[in-house]
PDB file of C-alpha atoms and ligand atoms in Angstrom:
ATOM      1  CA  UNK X   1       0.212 -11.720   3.041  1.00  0.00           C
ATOM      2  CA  UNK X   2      -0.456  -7.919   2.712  1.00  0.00           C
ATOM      3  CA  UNK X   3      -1.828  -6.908  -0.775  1.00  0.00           C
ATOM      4  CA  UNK X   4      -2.417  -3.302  -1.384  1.00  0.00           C
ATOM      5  CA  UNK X   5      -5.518  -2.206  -3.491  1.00  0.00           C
ATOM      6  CA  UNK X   6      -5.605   1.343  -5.162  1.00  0.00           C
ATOM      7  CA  UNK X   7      -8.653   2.514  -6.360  1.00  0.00           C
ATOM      8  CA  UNK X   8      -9.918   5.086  -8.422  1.00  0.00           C
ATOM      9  CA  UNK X   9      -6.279   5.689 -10.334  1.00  0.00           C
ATOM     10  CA  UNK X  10      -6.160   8.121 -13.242  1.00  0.00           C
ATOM     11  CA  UNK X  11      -3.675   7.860 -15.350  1.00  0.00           C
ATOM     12  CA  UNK X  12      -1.343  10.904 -15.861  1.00  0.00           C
ATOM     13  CA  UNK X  13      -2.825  12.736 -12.758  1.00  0.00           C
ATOM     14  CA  UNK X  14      -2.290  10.323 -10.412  1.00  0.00           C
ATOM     15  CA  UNK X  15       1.157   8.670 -11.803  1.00  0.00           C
ATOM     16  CA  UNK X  16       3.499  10.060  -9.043  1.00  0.00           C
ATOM     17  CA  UNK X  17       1.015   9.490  -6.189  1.00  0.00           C
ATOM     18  CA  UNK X  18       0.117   6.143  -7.391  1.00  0.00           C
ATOM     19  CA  UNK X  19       3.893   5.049  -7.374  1.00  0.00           C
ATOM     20  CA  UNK X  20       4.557   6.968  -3.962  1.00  0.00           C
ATOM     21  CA  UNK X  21       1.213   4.260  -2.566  1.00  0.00           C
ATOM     22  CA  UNK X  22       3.424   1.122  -4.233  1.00  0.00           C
ATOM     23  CA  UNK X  23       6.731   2.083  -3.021  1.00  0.00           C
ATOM     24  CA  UNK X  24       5.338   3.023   0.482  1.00  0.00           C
ATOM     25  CA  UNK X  25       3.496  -0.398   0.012  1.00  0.00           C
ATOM     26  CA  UNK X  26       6.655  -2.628  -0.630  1.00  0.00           C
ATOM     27  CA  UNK X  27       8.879  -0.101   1.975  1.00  0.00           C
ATOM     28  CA  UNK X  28       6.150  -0.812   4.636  1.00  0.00           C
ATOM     29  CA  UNK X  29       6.049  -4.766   4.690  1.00  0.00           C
ATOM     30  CA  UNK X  30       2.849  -5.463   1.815  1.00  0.00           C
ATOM     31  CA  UNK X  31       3.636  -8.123  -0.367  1.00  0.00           C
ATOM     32  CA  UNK X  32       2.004  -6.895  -3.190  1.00  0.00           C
ATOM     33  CA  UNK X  33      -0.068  -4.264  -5.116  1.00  0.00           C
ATOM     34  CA  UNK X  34      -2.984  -3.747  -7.120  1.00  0.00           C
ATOM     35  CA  UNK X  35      -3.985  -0.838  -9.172  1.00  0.00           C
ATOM     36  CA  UNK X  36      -7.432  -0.881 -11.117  1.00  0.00           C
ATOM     37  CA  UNK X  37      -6.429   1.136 -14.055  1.00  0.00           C
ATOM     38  CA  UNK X  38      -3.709  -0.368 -16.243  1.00  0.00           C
ATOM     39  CA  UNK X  39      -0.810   1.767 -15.969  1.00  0.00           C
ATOM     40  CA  UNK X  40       2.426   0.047 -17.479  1.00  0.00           C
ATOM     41  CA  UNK X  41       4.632   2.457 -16.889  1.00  0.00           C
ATOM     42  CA  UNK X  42       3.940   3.296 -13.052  1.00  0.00           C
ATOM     43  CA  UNK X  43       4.396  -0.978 -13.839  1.00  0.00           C
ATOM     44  CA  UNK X  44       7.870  -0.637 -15.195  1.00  0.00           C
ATOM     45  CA  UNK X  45       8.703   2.219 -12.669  1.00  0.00           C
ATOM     46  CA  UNK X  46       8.152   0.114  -9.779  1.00  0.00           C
ATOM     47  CA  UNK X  47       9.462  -3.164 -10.934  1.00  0.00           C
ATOM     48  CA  UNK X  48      12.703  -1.339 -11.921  1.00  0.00           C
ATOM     49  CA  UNK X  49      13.159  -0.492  -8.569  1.00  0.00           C
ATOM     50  CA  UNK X  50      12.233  -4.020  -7.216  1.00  0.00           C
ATOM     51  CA  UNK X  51      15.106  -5.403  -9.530  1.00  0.00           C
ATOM     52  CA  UNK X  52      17.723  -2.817  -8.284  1.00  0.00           C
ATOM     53  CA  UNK X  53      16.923  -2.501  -4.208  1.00  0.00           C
ATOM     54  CA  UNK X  54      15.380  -6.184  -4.248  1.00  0.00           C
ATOM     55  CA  UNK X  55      12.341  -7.914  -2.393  1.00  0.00           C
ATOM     56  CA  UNK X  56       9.462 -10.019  -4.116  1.00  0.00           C
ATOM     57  CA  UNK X  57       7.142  -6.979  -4.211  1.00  0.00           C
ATOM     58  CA  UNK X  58       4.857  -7.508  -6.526  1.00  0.00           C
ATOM     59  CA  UNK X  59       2.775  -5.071  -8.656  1.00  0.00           C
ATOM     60  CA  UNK X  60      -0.085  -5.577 -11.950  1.00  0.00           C
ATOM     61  CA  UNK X  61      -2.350  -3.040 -12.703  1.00  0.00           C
ATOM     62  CA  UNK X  62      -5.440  -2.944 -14.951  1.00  0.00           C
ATOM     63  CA  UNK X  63      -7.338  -5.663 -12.583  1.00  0.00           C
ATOM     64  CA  UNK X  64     -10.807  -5.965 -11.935  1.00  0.00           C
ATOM     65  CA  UNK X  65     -11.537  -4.273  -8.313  1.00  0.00           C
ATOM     66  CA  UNK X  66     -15.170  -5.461  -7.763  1.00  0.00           C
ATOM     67  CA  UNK X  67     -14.012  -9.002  -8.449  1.00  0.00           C
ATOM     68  CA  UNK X  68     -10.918  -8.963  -6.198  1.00  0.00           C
ATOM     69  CA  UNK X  69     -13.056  -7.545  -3.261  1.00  0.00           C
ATOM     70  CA  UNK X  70     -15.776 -10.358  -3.590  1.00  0.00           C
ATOM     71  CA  UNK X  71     -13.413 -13.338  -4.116  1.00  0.00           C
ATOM     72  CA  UNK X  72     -11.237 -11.825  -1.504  1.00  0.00           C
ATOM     73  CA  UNK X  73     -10.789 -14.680   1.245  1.00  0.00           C
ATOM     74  CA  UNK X  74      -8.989 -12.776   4.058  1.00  0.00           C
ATOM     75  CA  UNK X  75      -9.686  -9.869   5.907  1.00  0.00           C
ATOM     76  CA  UNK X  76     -10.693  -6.367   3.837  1.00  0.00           C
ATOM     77  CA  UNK X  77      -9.458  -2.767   5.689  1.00  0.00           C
ATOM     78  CA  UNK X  78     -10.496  -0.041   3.905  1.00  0.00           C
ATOM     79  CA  UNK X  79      -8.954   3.619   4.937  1.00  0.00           C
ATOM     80  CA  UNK X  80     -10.541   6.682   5.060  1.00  0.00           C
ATOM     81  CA  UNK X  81     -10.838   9.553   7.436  1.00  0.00           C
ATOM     82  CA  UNK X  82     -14.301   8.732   7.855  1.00  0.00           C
ATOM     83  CA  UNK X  83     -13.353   5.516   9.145  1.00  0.00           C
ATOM     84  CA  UNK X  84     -13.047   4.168  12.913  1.00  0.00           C
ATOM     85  CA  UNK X  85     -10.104   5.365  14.815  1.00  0.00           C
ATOM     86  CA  UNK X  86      -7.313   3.524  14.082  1.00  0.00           C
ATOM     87  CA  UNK X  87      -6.394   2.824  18.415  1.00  0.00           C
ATOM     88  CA  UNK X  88      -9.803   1.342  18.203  1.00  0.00           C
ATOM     89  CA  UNK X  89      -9.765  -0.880  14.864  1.00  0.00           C
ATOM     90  CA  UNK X  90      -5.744  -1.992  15.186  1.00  0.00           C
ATOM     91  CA  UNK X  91      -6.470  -4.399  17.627  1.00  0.00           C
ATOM     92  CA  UNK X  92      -9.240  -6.063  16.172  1.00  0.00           C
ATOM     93  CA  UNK X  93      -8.093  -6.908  13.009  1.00  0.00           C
ATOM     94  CA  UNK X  94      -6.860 -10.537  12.971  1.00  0.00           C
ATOM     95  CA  UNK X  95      -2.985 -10.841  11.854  1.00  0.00           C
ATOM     96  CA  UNK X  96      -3.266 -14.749  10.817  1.00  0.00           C
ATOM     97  CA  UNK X  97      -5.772 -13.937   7.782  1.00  0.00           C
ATOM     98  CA  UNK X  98      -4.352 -12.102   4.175  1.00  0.00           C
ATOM     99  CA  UNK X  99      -5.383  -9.154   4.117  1.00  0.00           C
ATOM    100  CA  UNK X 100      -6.320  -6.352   1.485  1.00  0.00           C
ATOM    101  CA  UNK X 101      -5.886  -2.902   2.042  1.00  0.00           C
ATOM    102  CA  UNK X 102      -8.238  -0.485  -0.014  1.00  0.00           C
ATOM    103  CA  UNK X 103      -6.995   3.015  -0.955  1.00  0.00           C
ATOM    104  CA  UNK X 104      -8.519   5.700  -2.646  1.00  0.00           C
ATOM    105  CA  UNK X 105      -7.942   8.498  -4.984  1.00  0.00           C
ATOM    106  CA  UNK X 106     -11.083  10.463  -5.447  1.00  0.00           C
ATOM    107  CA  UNK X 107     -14.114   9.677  -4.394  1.00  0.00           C
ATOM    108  CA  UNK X 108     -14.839   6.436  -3.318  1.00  0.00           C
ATOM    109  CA  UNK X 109     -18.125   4.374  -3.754  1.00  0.00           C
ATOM    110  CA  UNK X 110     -20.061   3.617  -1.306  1.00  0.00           C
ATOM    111  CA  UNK X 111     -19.872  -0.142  -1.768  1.00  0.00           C
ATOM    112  CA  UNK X 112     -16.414   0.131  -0.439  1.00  0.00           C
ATOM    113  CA  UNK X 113     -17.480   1.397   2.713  1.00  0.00           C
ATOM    114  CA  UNK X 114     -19.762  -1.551   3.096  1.00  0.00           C
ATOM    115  CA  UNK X 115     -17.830  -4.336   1.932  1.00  0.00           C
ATOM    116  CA  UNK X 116     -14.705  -3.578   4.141  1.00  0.00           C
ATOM    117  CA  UNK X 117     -14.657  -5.375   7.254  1.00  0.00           C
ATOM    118  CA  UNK X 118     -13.050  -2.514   8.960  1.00  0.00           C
ATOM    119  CA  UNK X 119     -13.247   1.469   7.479  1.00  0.00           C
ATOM    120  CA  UNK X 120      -9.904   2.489   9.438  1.00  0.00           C
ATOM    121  CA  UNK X 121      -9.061   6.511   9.721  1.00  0.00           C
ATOM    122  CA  UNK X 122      -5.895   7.682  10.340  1.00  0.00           C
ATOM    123  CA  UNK X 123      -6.759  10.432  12.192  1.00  0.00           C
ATOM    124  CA  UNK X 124     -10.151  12.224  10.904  1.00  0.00           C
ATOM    125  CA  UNK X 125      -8.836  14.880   8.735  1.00  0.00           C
ATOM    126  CA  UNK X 126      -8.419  14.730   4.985  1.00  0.00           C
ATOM    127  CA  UNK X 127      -4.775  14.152   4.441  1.00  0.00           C
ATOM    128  CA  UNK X 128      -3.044  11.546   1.893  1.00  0.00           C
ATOM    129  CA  UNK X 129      -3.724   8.001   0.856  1.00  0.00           C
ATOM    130  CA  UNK X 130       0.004   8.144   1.124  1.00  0.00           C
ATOM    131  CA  UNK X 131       0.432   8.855   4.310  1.00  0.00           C
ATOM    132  CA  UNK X 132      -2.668   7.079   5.614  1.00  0.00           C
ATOM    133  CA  UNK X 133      -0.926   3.859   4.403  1.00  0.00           C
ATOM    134  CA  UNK X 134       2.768   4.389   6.309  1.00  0.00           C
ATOM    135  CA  UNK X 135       1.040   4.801   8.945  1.00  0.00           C
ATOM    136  CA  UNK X 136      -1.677   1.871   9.101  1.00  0.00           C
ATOM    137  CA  UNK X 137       0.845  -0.709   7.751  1.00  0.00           C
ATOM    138  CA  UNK X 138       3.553   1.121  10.349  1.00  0.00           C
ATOM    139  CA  UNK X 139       1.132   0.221  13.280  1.00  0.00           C
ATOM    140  CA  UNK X 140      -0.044  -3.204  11.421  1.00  0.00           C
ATOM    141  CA  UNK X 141       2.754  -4.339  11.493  1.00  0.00           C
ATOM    142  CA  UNK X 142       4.043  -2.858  14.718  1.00  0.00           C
ATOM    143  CA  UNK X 143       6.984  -1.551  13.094  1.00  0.00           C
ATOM    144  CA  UNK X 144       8.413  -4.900  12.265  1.00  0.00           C
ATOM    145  CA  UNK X 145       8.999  -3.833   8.338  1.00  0.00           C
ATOM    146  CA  UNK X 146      12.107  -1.921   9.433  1.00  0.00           C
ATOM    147  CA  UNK X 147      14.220  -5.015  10.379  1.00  0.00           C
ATOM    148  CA  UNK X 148      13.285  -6.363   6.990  1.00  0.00           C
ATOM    149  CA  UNK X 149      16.281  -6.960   4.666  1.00  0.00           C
ATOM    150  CA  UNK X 150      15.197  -6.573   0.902  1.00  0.00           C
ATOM    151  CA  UNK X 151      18.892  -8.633  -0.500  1.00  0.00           C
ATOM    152  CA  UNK X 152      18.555  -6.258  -3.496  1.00  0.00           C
ATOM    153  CA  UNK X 153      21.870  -5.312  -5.414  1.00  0.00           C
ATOM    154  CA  UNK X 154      21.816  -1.754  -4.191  1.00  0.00           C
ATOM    155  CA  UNK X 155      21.844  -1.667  -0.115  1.00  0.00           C
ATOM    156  CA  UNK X 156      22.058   1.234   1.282  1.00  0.00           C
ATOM    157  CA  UNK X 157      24.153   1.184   4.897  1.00  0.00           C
ATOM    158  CA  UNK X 158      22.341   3.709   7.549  1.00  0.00           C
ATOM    159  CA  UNK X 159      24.636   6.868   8.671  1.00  0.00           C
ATOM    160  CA  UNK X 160      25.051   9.781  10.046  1.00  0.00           C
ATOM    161  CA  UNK X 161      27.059  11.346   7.739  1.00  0.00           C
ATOM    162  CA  UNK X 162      27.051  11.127   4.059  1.00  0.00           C
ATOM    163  CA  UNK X 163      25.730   8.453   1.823  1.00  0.00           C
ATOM    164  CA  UNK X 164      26.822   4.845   2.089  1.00  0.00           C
ATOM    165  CA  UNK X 165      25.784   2.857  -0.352  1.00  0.00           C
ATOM    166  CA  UNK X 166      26.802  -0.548  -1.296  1.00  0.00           C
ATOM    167  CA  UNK X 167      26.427  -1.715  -4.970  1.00  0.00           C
ATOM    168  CA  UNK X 168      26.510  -5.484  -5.293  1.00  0.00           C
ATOM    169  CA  UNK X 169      26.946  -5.368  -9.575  1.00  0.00           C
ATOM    170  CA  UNK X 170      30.303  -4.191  -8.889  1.00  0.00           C
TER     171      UNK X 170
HETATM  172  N1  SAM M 201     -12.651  12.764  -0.598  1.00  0.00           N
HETATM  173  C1  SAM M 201     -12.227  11.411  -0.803  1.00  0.00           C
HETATM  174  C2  SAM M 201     -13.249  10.439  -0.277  1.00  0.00           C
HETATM  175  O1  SAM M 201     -14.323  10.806   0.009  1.00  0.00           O
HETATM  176  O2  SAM M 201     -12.929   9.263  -0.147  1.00  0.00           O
HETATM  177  C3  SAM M 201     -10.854  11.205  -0.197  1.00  0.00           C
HETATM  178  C4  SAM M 201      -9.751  11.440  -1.168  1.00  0.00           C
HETATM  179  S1  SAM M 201      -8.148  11.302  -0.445  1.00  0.00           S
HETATM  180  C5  SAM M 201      -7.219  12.475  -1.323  1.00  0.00           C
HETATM  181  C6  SAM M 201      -7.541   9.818  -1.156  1.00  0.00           C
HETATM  182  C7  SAM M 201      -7.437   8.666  -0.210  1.00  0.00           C
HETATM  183  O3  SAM M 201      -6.569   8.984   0.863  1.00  0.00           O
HETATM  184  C8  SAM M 201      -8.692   8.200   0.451  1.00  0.00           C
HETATM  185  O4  SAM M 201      -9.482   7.406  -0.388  1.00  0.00           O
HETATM  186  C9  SAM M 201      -8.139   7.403   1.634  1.00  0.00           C
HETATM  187  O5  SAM M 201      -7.805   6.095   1.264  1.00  0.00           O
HETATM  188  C10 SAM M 201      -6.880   8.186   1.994  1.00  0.00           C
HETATM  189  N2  SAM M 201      -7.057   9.090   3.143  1.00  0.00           N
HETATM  190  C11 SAM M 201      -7.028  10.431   3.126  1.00  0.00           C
HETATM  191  N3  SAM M 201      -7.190  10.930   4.364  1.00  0.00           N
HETATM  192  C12 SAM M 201      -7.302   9.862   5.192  1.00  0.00           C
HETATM  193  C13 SAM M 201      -7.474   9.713   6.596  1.00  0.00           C
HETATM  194  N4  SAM M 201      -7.569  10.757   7.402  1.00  0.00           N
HETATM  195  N5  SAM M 201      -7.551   8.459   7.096  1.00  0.00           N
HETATM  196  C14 SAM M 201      -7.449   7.371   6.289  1.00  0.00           C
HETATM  197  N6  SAM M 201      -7.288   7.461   4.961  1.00  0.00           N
HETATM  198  C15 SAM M 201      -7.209   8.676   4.417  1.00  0.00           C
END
């Protein structure tokens, strides 16, 4: 189990952002999401897309961070481009334990650095928790989230050519 925890989320300024971090979340193979400010409509945004292209993504916002972190039983990856290389941290990060990933928006506190079990960079430049995430939960999960089939009632079939799209209301 893969939960995703966003930090540090303002609302307004961070809306699109935020929901770019869920949908890369669900896209990528996490199970669920976190987001500590409560945000019902990045909420709605997100779940509306659940119902239409399927998947048991999950999403709540407005939780309590600190508390989630301490109780947390599994394994706690927090990324940053301060972090350890990812080559380096990858392999050492046990795939049999849930496990939270931390991302942040502006600055993050230093507790965070301390309490993850592994600060993970995606290369050592300041980029986007967006990217940063694809990529980790890419090489996490060894690119295994793009055979996953999401059953939802909108499916879209690859191609070359064109858009092929199969709508299962109809
Ligand atoms: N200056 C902020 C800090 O000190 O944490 C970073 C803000 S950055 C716009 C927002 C988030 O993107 C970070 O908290 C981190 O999760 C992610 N991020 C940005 N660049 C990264 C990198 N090179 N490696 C891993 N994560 C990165």
């Amino acid at each position: 189990m893969i939960t995703v925890l966003r930090i540090g989320h303002r609302i307004g300024r961070d809306k699109r952002i935020t929901t770019h971090v869920a949908l890369v979340a669900r896209a990528f193979g996490a199970d669920k999401i976190i987001i500590d400010t409560k945000d019902s409509h990045i909420e709605d945004n997100v779940r509306s897309i659940c119902a239409r292209f399927g998947g048991d993504f999950e999403i709540k916002s407005g939780v309590n961070e600190k508390k989630i972190i301490k109780e947390w039983k599994g394994t706690i990856v927090h990324l940053t481009m301060y972090g350890e290389k990812l080559n380096k941290s990858i392999g050492k990060i046990d795939r049999n334990r849930d496990l939270l990933v931390i991302v942040g928006a502006e600055k993050v506190p230093p507790q965070i650095y301390e309490i993850a079990d592994f600060n993970v960079s995606i290369g050592n430049q300041p980029h986007s928790e967006v990217a940063a995430l694809a990529v980790f939960l890419d090489r996490y999960n060894v690119g295994g989230w793009q055979e996953k089939h999401f059953n939802g009632k909108i499916e879209i079939l690859p191609s070359n050519k064109g858009k092929k799209v199969v709508s299962k209301d109809k």
